PDB file of C-alpha atoms in Angstrom:
ATOM      1  CA  MET B   5     -76.421  87.794 181.786  1.00  0.00           C
ATOM      2  CA  ALA B   6     -75.846  85.606 178.968  1.00  0.00           C
ATOM      3  CA  GLY B   7     -72.031  84.484 178.739  1.00  0.00           C
ATOM      4  CA  LYS B   8     -70.367  85.617 174.856  1.00  0.00           C
ATOM      5  CA  SER B   9     -71.284  83.347 171.992  1.00  0.00           C
ATOM      6  CA  ARG B  10     -68.406  81.981 170.070  1.00  0.00           C
ATOM      7  CA  ILE B  11     -67.922  81.581 166.585  1.00  0.00           C
ATOM      8  CA  VAL B  12     -68.099  77.752 165.656  1.00  0.00           C
ATOM      9  CA  PRO B  13     -65.814  77.194 162.696  1.00  0.00           C
ATOM     10  CA  SER B  14     -67.506  75.949 159.352  1.00  0.00           C
ATOM     11  CA  ARG B  15     -65.530  74.422 155.923  1.00  0.00           C
ATOM     12  CA  ALA B  16     -67.332  77.162 154.016  1.00  0.00           C
ATOM     13  CA  ILE B  17     -64.481  80.251 153.174  1.00  0.00           C
ATOM     14  CA  GLU B  18     -61.710  77.604 152.208  1.00  0.00           C
ATOM     15  CA  LYS B  19     -64.199  75.710 150.683  1.00  0.00           C
ATOM     16  CA  THR B  20     -65.764  78.469 148.326  1.00  0.00           C
ATOM     17  CA  TYR B  21     -61.961  79.781 148.638  1.00  0.00           C
ATOM     18  CA  ILE B  22     -60.472  75.551 146.572  1.00  0.00           C
ATOM     19  CA  GLU B  23     -64.157  76.008 144.378  1.00  0.00           C
ATOM     20  CA  GLN B  24     -62.748  79.228 142.451  1.00  0.00           C
ATOM     21  CA  LEU B  25     -59.086  78.609 142.622  1.00  0.00           C
ATOM     22  CA  SER B  26     -60.618  74.963 140.941  1.00  0.00           C
ATOM     23  CA  ALA B  27     -62.753  76.877 138.736  1.00  0.00           C
ATOM     24  CA  ARG B  28     -59.593  78.946 137.709  1.00  0.00           C
ATOM     25  CA  ARG B  29     -57.523  75.956 136.811  1.00  0.00           C
ATOM     26  CA  ASN B  30     -60.360  74.554 134.232  1.00  0.00           C
ATOM     27  CA  SER B  31     -58.613  71.136 135.628  1.00  0.00           C
ATOM     28  CA  SER B  32     -60.116  68.441 137.772  1.00  0.00           C
ATOM     29  CA  GLU B  33     -56.611  68.261 139.247  1.00  0.00           C
ATOM     30  CA  LEU B  34     -56.519  68.817 143.128  1.00  0.00           C
ATOM     31  CA  VAL B  35     -56.317  72.007 144.430  1.00  0.00           C
ATOM     32  CA  TYR B  36     -53.619  72.088 147.426  1.00  0.00           C
ATOM     33  CA  LEU B  37     -54.597  74.980 150.177  1.00  0.00           C
ATOM     34  CA  ALA B  38     -52.376  75.630 153.029  1.00  0.00           C
ATOM     35  CA  ALA B  39     -54.800  77.294 155.574  1.00  0.00           C
ATOM     36  CA  VAL B  40     -51.727  79.045 157.812  1.00  0.00           C
ATOM     37  CA  ASP B  41     -52.135  80.763 161.521  1.00  0.00           C
ATOM     38  CA  GLU B  42     -48.920  81.810 163.881  1.00  0.00           C
ATOM     39  CA  VAL B  43     -48.525  81.540 167.463  1.00  0.00           C
ATOM     40  CA  GLY B  44     -45.583  83.561 169.516  1.00  0.00           C
ATOM     41  CA  ARG B  45     -46.041  86.355 167.971  1.00  0.00           C
ATOM     42  CA  GLY B  46     -46.673  89.115 170.906  1.00  0.00           C
ATOM     43  CA  ALA B  47     -44.411  87.158 174.133  1.00  0.00           C
ATOM     44  CA  LEU B  48     -41.540  88.325 175.489  1.00  0.00           C
ATOM     45  CA  ALA B  49     -39.671  85.180 174.635  1.00  0.00           C
ATOM     46  CA  GLY B  50     -39.127  81.996 172.944  1.00  0.00           C
ATOM     47  CA  PRO B  51     -39.862  81.188 169.304  1.00  0.00           C
ATOM     48  CA  VAL B  52     -42.862  82.917 166.966  1.00  0.00           C
ATOM     49  CA  SER B  53     -44.853  79.362 165.233  1.00  0.00           C
ATOM     50  CA  VAL B  54     -46.293  78.714 161.526  1.00  0.00           C
ATOM     51  CA  GLY B  55     -48.468  76.695 161.168  1.00  0.00           C
ATOM     52  CA  ILE B  56     -49.981  75.064 158.067  1.00  0.00           C
ATOM     53  CA  ALA B  57     -52.771  72.083 157.513  1.00  0.00           C
ATOM     54  CA  VAL B  58     -52.960  71.388 153.676  1.00  0.00           C
ATOM     55  CA  VAL B  59     -56.547  70.454 152.860  1.00  0.00           C
ATOM     56  CA  THR B  60     -57.664  69.658 149.325  1.00  0.00           C
ATOM     57  CA  ASN B  61     -61.194  69.238 147.384  1.00  0.00           C
ATOM     58  CA  GLU B  62     -61.164  66.177 148.565  1.00  0.00           C
ATOM     59  CA  THR B  63     -61.292  66.925 152.339  1.00  0.00           C
ATOM     60  CA  SER B  64     -63.901  65.364 154.918  1.00  0.00           C
ATOM     61  CA  ASP B  65     -66.335  67.631 155.536  1.00  0.00           C
ATOM     62  CA  SER B  66     -66.357  66.810 158.968  1.00  0.00           C
ATOM     63  CA  PHE B  67     -63.494  68.311 161.035  1.00  0.00           C
ATOM     64  CA  PRO B  68     -62.525  67.365 164.556  1.00  0.00           C
ATOM     65  CA  ALA B  69     -64.991  67.748 167.001  1.00  0.00           C
ATOM     66  CA  GLY B  70     -64.301  70.422 169.494  1.00  0.00           C
ATOM     67  CA  LEU B  71     -62.249  72.211 167.064  1.00  0.00           C
ATOM     68  CA  ARG B  72     -62.542  75.479 167.665  1.00  0.00           C
ATOM     69  CA  ASP B  73     -59.307  78.942 167.560  1.00  0.00           C
ATOM     70  CA  SER B  74     -56.825  77.686 169.532  1.00  0.00           C
ATOM     71  CA  LYS B  75     -57.172  80.818 171.842  1.00  0.00           C
ATOM     72  CA  GLN B  76     -60.301  79.537 172.921  1.00  0.00           C
ATOM     73  CA  LEU B  77     -59.480  75.850 174.154  1.00  0.00           C
ATOM     74  CA  THR B  78     -57.616  74.413 176.888  1.00  0.00           C
ATOM     75  CA  ALA B  79     -53.973  72.738 176.548  1.00  0.00           C
ATOM     76  CA  ALA B  80     -54.995  69.595 177.023  1.00  0.00           C
ATOM     77  CA  ALA B  81     -58.545  70.157 175.166  1.00  0.00           C
ATOM     78  CA  ARG B  82     -56.034  71.312 172.060  1.00  0.00           C
ATOM     79  CA  GLU B  83     -53.431  68.680 172.496  1.00  0.00           C
ATOM     80  CA  ALA B  84     -56.573  65.446 172.675  1.00  0.00           C
ATOM     81  CA  LEU B  85     -57.670  67.652 168.753  1.00  0.00           C
ATOM     82  CA  PHE B  86     -53.676  67.111 167.941  1.00  0.00           C
ATOM     83  CA  GLU B  87     -54.001  63.734 166.805  1.00  0.00           C
ATOM     84  CA  PRO B  88     -57.213  63.890 165.202  1.00  0.00           C
ATOM     85  CA  CYS B  89     -56.777  67.514 163.338  1.00  0.00           C
ATOM     86  CA  SER B  90     -53.553  65.648 161.904  1.00  0.00           C
ATOM     87  CA  GLN B  91     -55.349  62.176 160.539  1.00  0.00           C
ATOM     88  CA  TRP B  92     -58.357  65.040 158.691  1.00  0.00           C
ATOM     89  CA  VAL B  93     -56.289  67.565 156.456  1.00  0.00           C
ATOM     90  CA  ARG B  94     -53.770  66.515 154.158  1.00  0.00           C
ATOM     91  CA  ALA B  95     -50.849  67.278 155.493  1.00  0.00           C
ATOM     92  CA  TRP B  96     -49.837  69.546 158.077  1.00  0.00           C
ATOM     93  CA  ALA B  97     -46.119  71.526 159.534  1.00  0.00           C
ATOM     94  CA  VAL B  98     -45.221  73.653 161.793  1.00  0.00           C
ATOM     95  CA  GLY B  99     -41.807  76.078 161.688  1.00  0.00           C
ATOM     96  CA  SER B 100     -40.913  78.502 163.909  1.00  0.00           C
ATOM     97  CA  ALA B 101     -38.586  81.404 163.631  1.00  0.00           C
ATOM     98  CA  GLN B 102     -35.485  81.531 166.722  1.00  0.00           C
ATOM     99  CA  PRO B 103     -35.469  84.749 169.053  1.00  0.00           C
ATOM    100  CA  SER B 104     -32.460  85.628 167.894  1.00  0.00           C
ATOM    101  CA  GLU B 105     -33.798  85.589 164.115  1.00  0.00           C
ATOM    102  CA  ILE B 106     -36.383  88.096 165.721  1.00  0.00           C
ATOM    103  CA  ASN B 107     -33.338  90.448 167.132  1.00  0.00           C
ATOM    104  CA  ASP B 108     -31.814  90.843 163.786  1.00  0.00           C
ATOM    105  CA  TYR B 109     -34.728  90.509 161.582  1.00  0.00           C
ATOM    106  CA  GLY B 110     -38.092  91.864 162.636  1.00  0.00           C
ATOM    107  CA  ILE B 111     -40.790  90.029 163.467  1.00  0.00           C
ATOM    108  CA  ILE B 112     -42.228  90.447 160.421  1.00  0.00           C
ATOM    109  CA  ALA B 113     -39.783  88.394 158.251  1.00  0.00           C
ATOM    110  CA  ALA B 114     -39.327  86.459 161.502  1.00  0.00           C
ATOM    111  CA  LEU B 115     -42.857  85.188 160.699  1.00  0.00           C
ATOM    112  CA  ARG B 116     -41.357  84.560 156.861  1.00  0.00           C
ATOM    113  CA  ILE B 117     -39.020  82.451 157.992  1.00  0.00           C
ATOM    114  CA  ALA B 118     -41.092  80.004 160.364  1.00  0.00           C
ATOM    115  CA  ALA B 119     -43.559  80.030 157.278  1.00  0.00           C
ATOM    116  CA  ALA B 120     -40.417  79.156 154.890  1.00  0.00           C
ATOM    117  CA  ARG B 121     -39.398  76.112 157.327  1.00  0.00           C
ATOM    118  CA  ALA B 122     -43.127  74.372 157.460  1.00  0.00           C
ATOM    119  CA  VAL B 123     -43.546  75.522 153.470  1.00  0.00           C
ATOM    120  CA  GLU B 124     -40.180  72.906 153.929  1.00  0.00           C
ATOM    121  CA  LYS B 125     -41.833  70.478 155.301  1.00  0.00           C
ATOM    122  CA  ILE B 126     -44.918  70.045 153.074  1.00  0.00           C
ATOM    123  CA  GLU B 127     -42.772  69.522 150.426  1.00  0.00           C
ATOM    124  CA  ASN B 128     -40.776  66.803 151.877  1.00  0.00           C
ATOM    125  CA  GLN B 129     -43.544  65.604 151.826  1.00  0.00           C
ATOM    126  CA  GLU B 130     -43.783  65.432 148.005  1.00  0.00           C
ATOM    127  CA  ILE B 131     -47.340  68.581 148.268  1.00  0.00           C
ATOM    128  CA  ARG B 132     -46.812  71.514 146.503  1.00  0.00           C
ATOM    129  CA  ILE B 133     -49.692  74.320 148.231  1.00  0.00           C
ATOM    130  CA  ASP B 134     -51.446  76.162 145.228  1.00  0.00           C
ATOM    131  CA  ALA B 135     -52.944  79.309 147.260  1.00  0.00           C
ATOM    132  CA  VAL B 136     -52.904  80.230 151.475  1.00  0.00           C
ATOM    133  CA  LEU B 137     -55.634  81.431 152.701  1.00  0.00           C
ATOM    134  CA  LEU B 138     -54.327  83.253 156.479  1.00  0.00           C
ATOM    135  CA  ASP B 139     -55.665  84.545 159.040  1.00  0.00           C
ATOM    136  CA  GLY B 140     -55.371  88.348 160.100  1.00  0.00           C
ATOM    137  CA  SER B 141     -55.880  90.705 157.790  1.00  0.00           C
ATOM    138  CA  HIS B 142     -52.044  91.574 156.894  1.00  0.00           C
ATOM    139  CA  ASN B 143     -50.225  89.432 154.443  1.00  0.00           C
ATOM    140  CA  TRP B 144     -47.508  88.619 155.712  1.00  0.00           C
ATOM    141  CA  TRP B 145     -47.058  85.966 154.250  1.00  0.00           C
ATOM    142  CA  SER B 146     -46.613  87.952 150.352  1.00  0.00           C
ATOM    143  CA  PRO B 147     -43.418  89.598 149.296  1.00  0.00           C
ATOM    144  CA  ALA B 148     -45.074  93.345 149.772  1.00  0.00           C
ATOM    145  CA  GLY B 149     -44.945  91.899 153.473  1.00  0.00           C
ATOM    146  CA  LEU B 150     -41.108  93.202 153.300  1.00  0.00           C
ATOM    147  CA  PHE B 151     -42.210  96.665 152.725  1.00  0.00           C
ATOM    148  CA  GLU B 152     -43.004  97.340 156.414  1.00  0.00           C
ATOM    149  CA  LEU B 153     -39.529  96.828 156.690  1.00  0.00           C
ATOM    150  CA  ALA B 154     -36.046  99.651 157.017  1.00  0.00           C
ATOM    151  CA  ALA B 155     -34.565  99.653 153.230  1.00  0.00           C
ATOM    152  CA  ASP B 156     -31.792  98.018 155.161  1.00  0.00           C
ATOM    153  CA  GLY B 157     -34.168  95.279 157.395  1.00  0.00           C
ATOM    154  CA  LYS B 158     -35.493  94.556 153.603  1.00  0.00           C
ATOM    155  CA  ALA B 159     -31.875  94.024 151.674  1.00  0.00           C
ATOM    156  CA  LEU B 160     -31.062  91.827 154.924  1.00  0.00           C
ATOM    157  CA  CYS B 161     -33.937  89.240 154.550  1.00  0.00           C
ATOM    158  CA  GLU B 162     -33.275  88.728 151.156  1.00  0.00           C
ATOM    159  CA  ASN B 163     -31.181  85.680 152.172  1.00  0.00           C
ATOM    160  CA  LEU B 164     -33.326  84.315 154.214  1.00  0.00           C
ATOM    161  CA  PRO B 165     -35.731  82.030 153.836  1.00  0.00           C
ATOM    162  CA  GLN B 166     -38.735  83.433 151.720  1.00  0.00           C
ATOM    163  CA  PRO B 167     -42.406  81.489 151.557  1.00  0.00           C
ATOM    164  CA  PRO B 168     -43.438  80.973 148.282  1.00  0.00           C
ATOM    165  CA  ASP B 169     -44.950  83.812 146.356  1.00  0.00           C
ATOM    166  CA  ILE B 170     -48.176  82.341 145.424  1.00  0.00           C
ATOM    167  CA  GLU B 171     -51.388  83.435 146.108  1.00  0.00           C
ATOM    168  CA  VAL B 172     -52.971  84.082 149.815  1.00  0.00           C
ATOM    169  CA  GLN B 173     -56.485  85.224 150.536  1.00  0.00           C
ATOM    170  CA  THR B 174     -56.446  86.933 154.323  1.00  0.00           C
ATOM    171  CA  VAL B 175     -59.394  86.209 156.487  1.00  0.00           C
ATOM    172  CA  VAL B 176     -60.392  88.031 159.672  1.00  0.00           C
ATOM    173  CA  LYS B 177     -60.691  85.867 162.579  1.00  0.00           C
ATOM    174  CA  GLY B 178     -59.772  83.485 160.359  1.00  0.00           C
ATOM    175  CA  ASP B 179     -58.458  81.008 162.836  1.00  0.00           C
ATOM    176  CA  ALA B 180     -62.306  80.525 164.374  1.00  0.00           C
ATOM    177  CA  GLN B 181     -64.154  80.626 161.023  1.00  0.00           C
ATOM    178  CA  CYS B 182     -62.246  78.002 159.092  1.00  0.00           C
ATOM    179  CA  ALA B 183     -62.145  75.177 160.449  1.00  0.00           C
ATOM    180  CA  ALA B 184     -58.672  74.220 158.688  1.00  0.00           C
ATOM    181  CA  VAL B 185     -57.204  77.534 159.713  1.00  0.00           C
ATOM    182  CA  ALA B 186     -58.938  76.340 163.682  1.00  0.00           C
ATOM    183  CA  ALA B 187     -56.372  73.329 162.862  1.00  0.00           C
ATOM    184  CA  ALA B 188     -53.211  75.444 161.725  1.00  0.00           C
ATOM    185  CA  SER B 189     -53.166  76.622 164.726  1.00  0.00           C
ATOM    186  CA  VAL B 190     -53.841  73.488 167.554  1.00  0.00           C
ATOM    187  CA  PHE B 191     -50.766  72.826 165.791  1.00  0.00           C
ATOM    188  CA  ALA B 192     -48.466  75.643 166.292  1.00  0.00           C
ATOM    189  CA  LYS B 193     -49.805  76.087 170.157  1.00  0.00           C
ATOM    190  CA  VAL B 194     -49.368  72.488 170.693  1.00  0.00           C
ATOM    191  CA  GLN B 195     -45.829  72.193 169.306  1.00  0.00           C
ATOM    192  CA  ARG B 196     -44.546  75.890 170.479  1.00  0.00           C
ATOM    193  CA  ASP B 197     -46.217  75.305 174.054  1.00  0.00           C
ATOM    194  CA  ALA B 198     -44.962  72.180 174.425  1.00  0.00           C
ATOM    195  CA  TYR B 199     -41.149  73.845 173.501  1.00  0.00           C
ATOM    196  CA  MET B 200     -41.459  77.078 176.454  1.00  0.00           C
ATOM    197  CA  VAL B 201     -41.986  73.387 178.662  1.00  0.00           C
ATOM    198  CA  THR B 202     -38.773  71.901 178.324  1.00  0.00           C
ATOM    199  CA  LEU B 203     -36.994  75.381 177.491  1.00  0.00           C
ATOM    200  CA  ALA B 204     -38.891  76.386 181.150  1.00  0.00           C
ATOM    201  CA  ASP B 205     -36.472  73.282 182.477  1.00  0.00           C
ATOM    202  CA  ARG B 206     -33.035  74.710 181.406  1.00  0.00           C
ATOM    203  CA  TYR B 207     -34.837  79.035 182.721  1.00  0.00           C
ATOM    204  CA  PRO B 208     -37.072  77.804 185.296  1.00  0.00           C
ATOM    205  CA  GLN B 209     -36.616  81.373 186.883  1.00  0.00           C
ATOM    206  CA  TYR B 210     -39.278  82.515 184.009  1.00  0.00           C
ATOM    207  CA  HIS B 211     -42.533  80.507 184.863  1.00  0.00           C
ATOM    208  CA  TRP B 212     -42.630  79.671 180.856  1.00  0.00           C
ATOM    209  CA  ASP B 213     -44.297  76.014 181.923  1.00  0.00           C
ATOM    210  CA  ARG B 214     -47.188  78.326 182.760  1.00  0.00           C
ATOM    211  CA  ASN B 215     -46.609  81.765 180.785  1.00  0.00           C
ATOM    212  CA  LYS B 216     -45.189  80.006 177.896  1.00  0.00           C
ATOM    213  CA  GLY B 217     -43.098  83.286 176.877  1.00  0.00           C
ATOM    214  CA  TYR B 218     -45.864  85.731 177.491  1.00  0.00           C
ATOM    215  CA  SER B 219     -46.111  89.205 179.962  1.00  0.00           C
ATOM    216  CA  SER B 220     -47.375  87.391 183.167  1.00  0.00           C
ATOM    217  CA  ALA B 221     -46.640  89.395 186.549  1.00  0.00           C
ATOM    218  CA  ALA B 222     -44.067  86.816 187.289  1.00  0.00           C
ATOM    219  CA  HIS B 223     -42.622  87.149 183.903  1.00  0.00           C
ATOM    220  CA  ILE B 224     -41.405  90.646 184.433  1.00  0.00           C
ATOM    221  CA  GLU B 225     -40.794  90.177 188.143  1.00  0.00           C
ATOM    222  CA  ALA B 226     -38.126  87.919 186.763  1.00  0.00           C
ATOM    223  CA  LEU B 227     -37.150  90.257 184.280  1.00  0.00           C
ATOM    224  CA  LYS B 228     -36.593  92.993 187.000  1.00  0.00           C
ATOM    225  CA  LYS B 229     -34.918  90.549 189.039  1.00  0.00           C
ATOM    226  CA  TYR B 230     -32.410  88.440 186.736  1.00  0.00           C
ATOM    227  CA  GLY B 231     -32.626  89.949 183.141  1.00  0.00           C
ATOM    228  CA  ALA B 232     -33.344  89.107 179.878  1.00  0.00           C
ATOM    229  CA  SER B 233     -31.382  85.767 178.657  1.00  0.00           C
ATOM    230  CA  SER B 234     -30.403  84.830 175.477  1.00  0.00           C
ATOM    231  CA  SER B 235     -34.147  83.223 174.347  1.00  0.00           C
ATOM    232  CA  HIS B 236     -35.858  87.197 175.367  1.00  0.00           C
ATOM    233  CA  ARG B 237     -36.657  89.135 172.136  1.00  0.00           C
ATOM    234  CA  THR B 238     -33.991  91.451 173.865  1.00  0.00           C
ATOM    235  CA  ALA B 239     -34.941  93.947 170.060  1.00  0.00           C
ATOM    236  CA  TRP B 240     -37.875  94.717 172.020  1.00  0.00           C
ATOM    237  CA  ARG B 241     -38.969  97.106 175.139  1.00  0.00           C
ATOM    238  CA  LEU B 242     -38.683  93.837 177.506  1.00  0.00           C
ATOM    239  CA  PRO B 243     -41.056  94.943 181.414  1.00  0.00           C
ATOM    240  CA  GLY B 244     -38.978  95.014 184.115  1.00  0.00           C
ATOM    241  CA  VAL B 245     -35.584  95.584 181.877  1.00  0.00           C
ATOM    242  CA  SER B 246     -34.048  98.703 181.768  1.00  0.00           C
TER     243      SER B 246
END
C-alpha cells in the first residue's frame, strides 16, 4: 500500500492575501504579513511558543528546499532549515508564555501573551505588521478569542501583553499549505525544543530532552513517581498525578 502523500507548501495563499491587502490600500507601500504558528499547546510541561515569519510583496518565491510543516520534519531537518528560513523571510521572531502563565490565565491567554512577545521582537526590528495569516481554524489572536474565557479570566487578562488588534486570516493546515507559516512553525519548534533540552538538565527525571514536555510513557511514569515540577502545567489534569 502506498504511503500517505504529504502536502507540499506553496506561496499561493500568502501571496493572494498580500495582493488583496495591497489592492485595498491602493498604495505602492510594502505590505508586511505575519505568518504565525504555535507549538507546545498540548504539552504537559514547558512553555507554549508562537513563531512569526514576516513576508512582503518582495519576498522571493524560492523558499528553502525541503521546507514543510515542522511536525513532518526530523529534528535534524528542522535545525538545518532554521538559518535558510531566517534568510528567506523579511523578519522572524518567537515569543513564549511560561507554565505559570498558562496555569494562571489559561492556554488562549497564554497564546496571546506569547504572540505579543514575538510581535515586540518584530517591532524592535522597526517593522510594523499589517495583517496575520494564522494556522488553524480558531482565531485566538484577535480579542474575540478571549470570549472563551470565563468573565473573571477575561478581567485578569486585560492587563497582560496582547498582540495588536489587526486583520487576521485563518488557514486550516496553514503550516502544511503555506511556506511562510511552515517557516514560522520551524522557528517556534526549533527554539522551544532547544529550551526543553536545556530544561531537561534541571529535571532529568521527566526525559524532556526526548519528549519535549509532551505526554509519553516515560513522562507519565515520572509524574507518578515524582509528581509535578514547577515547569508543569499544574492547572491541567496531569496523567499520573492524583
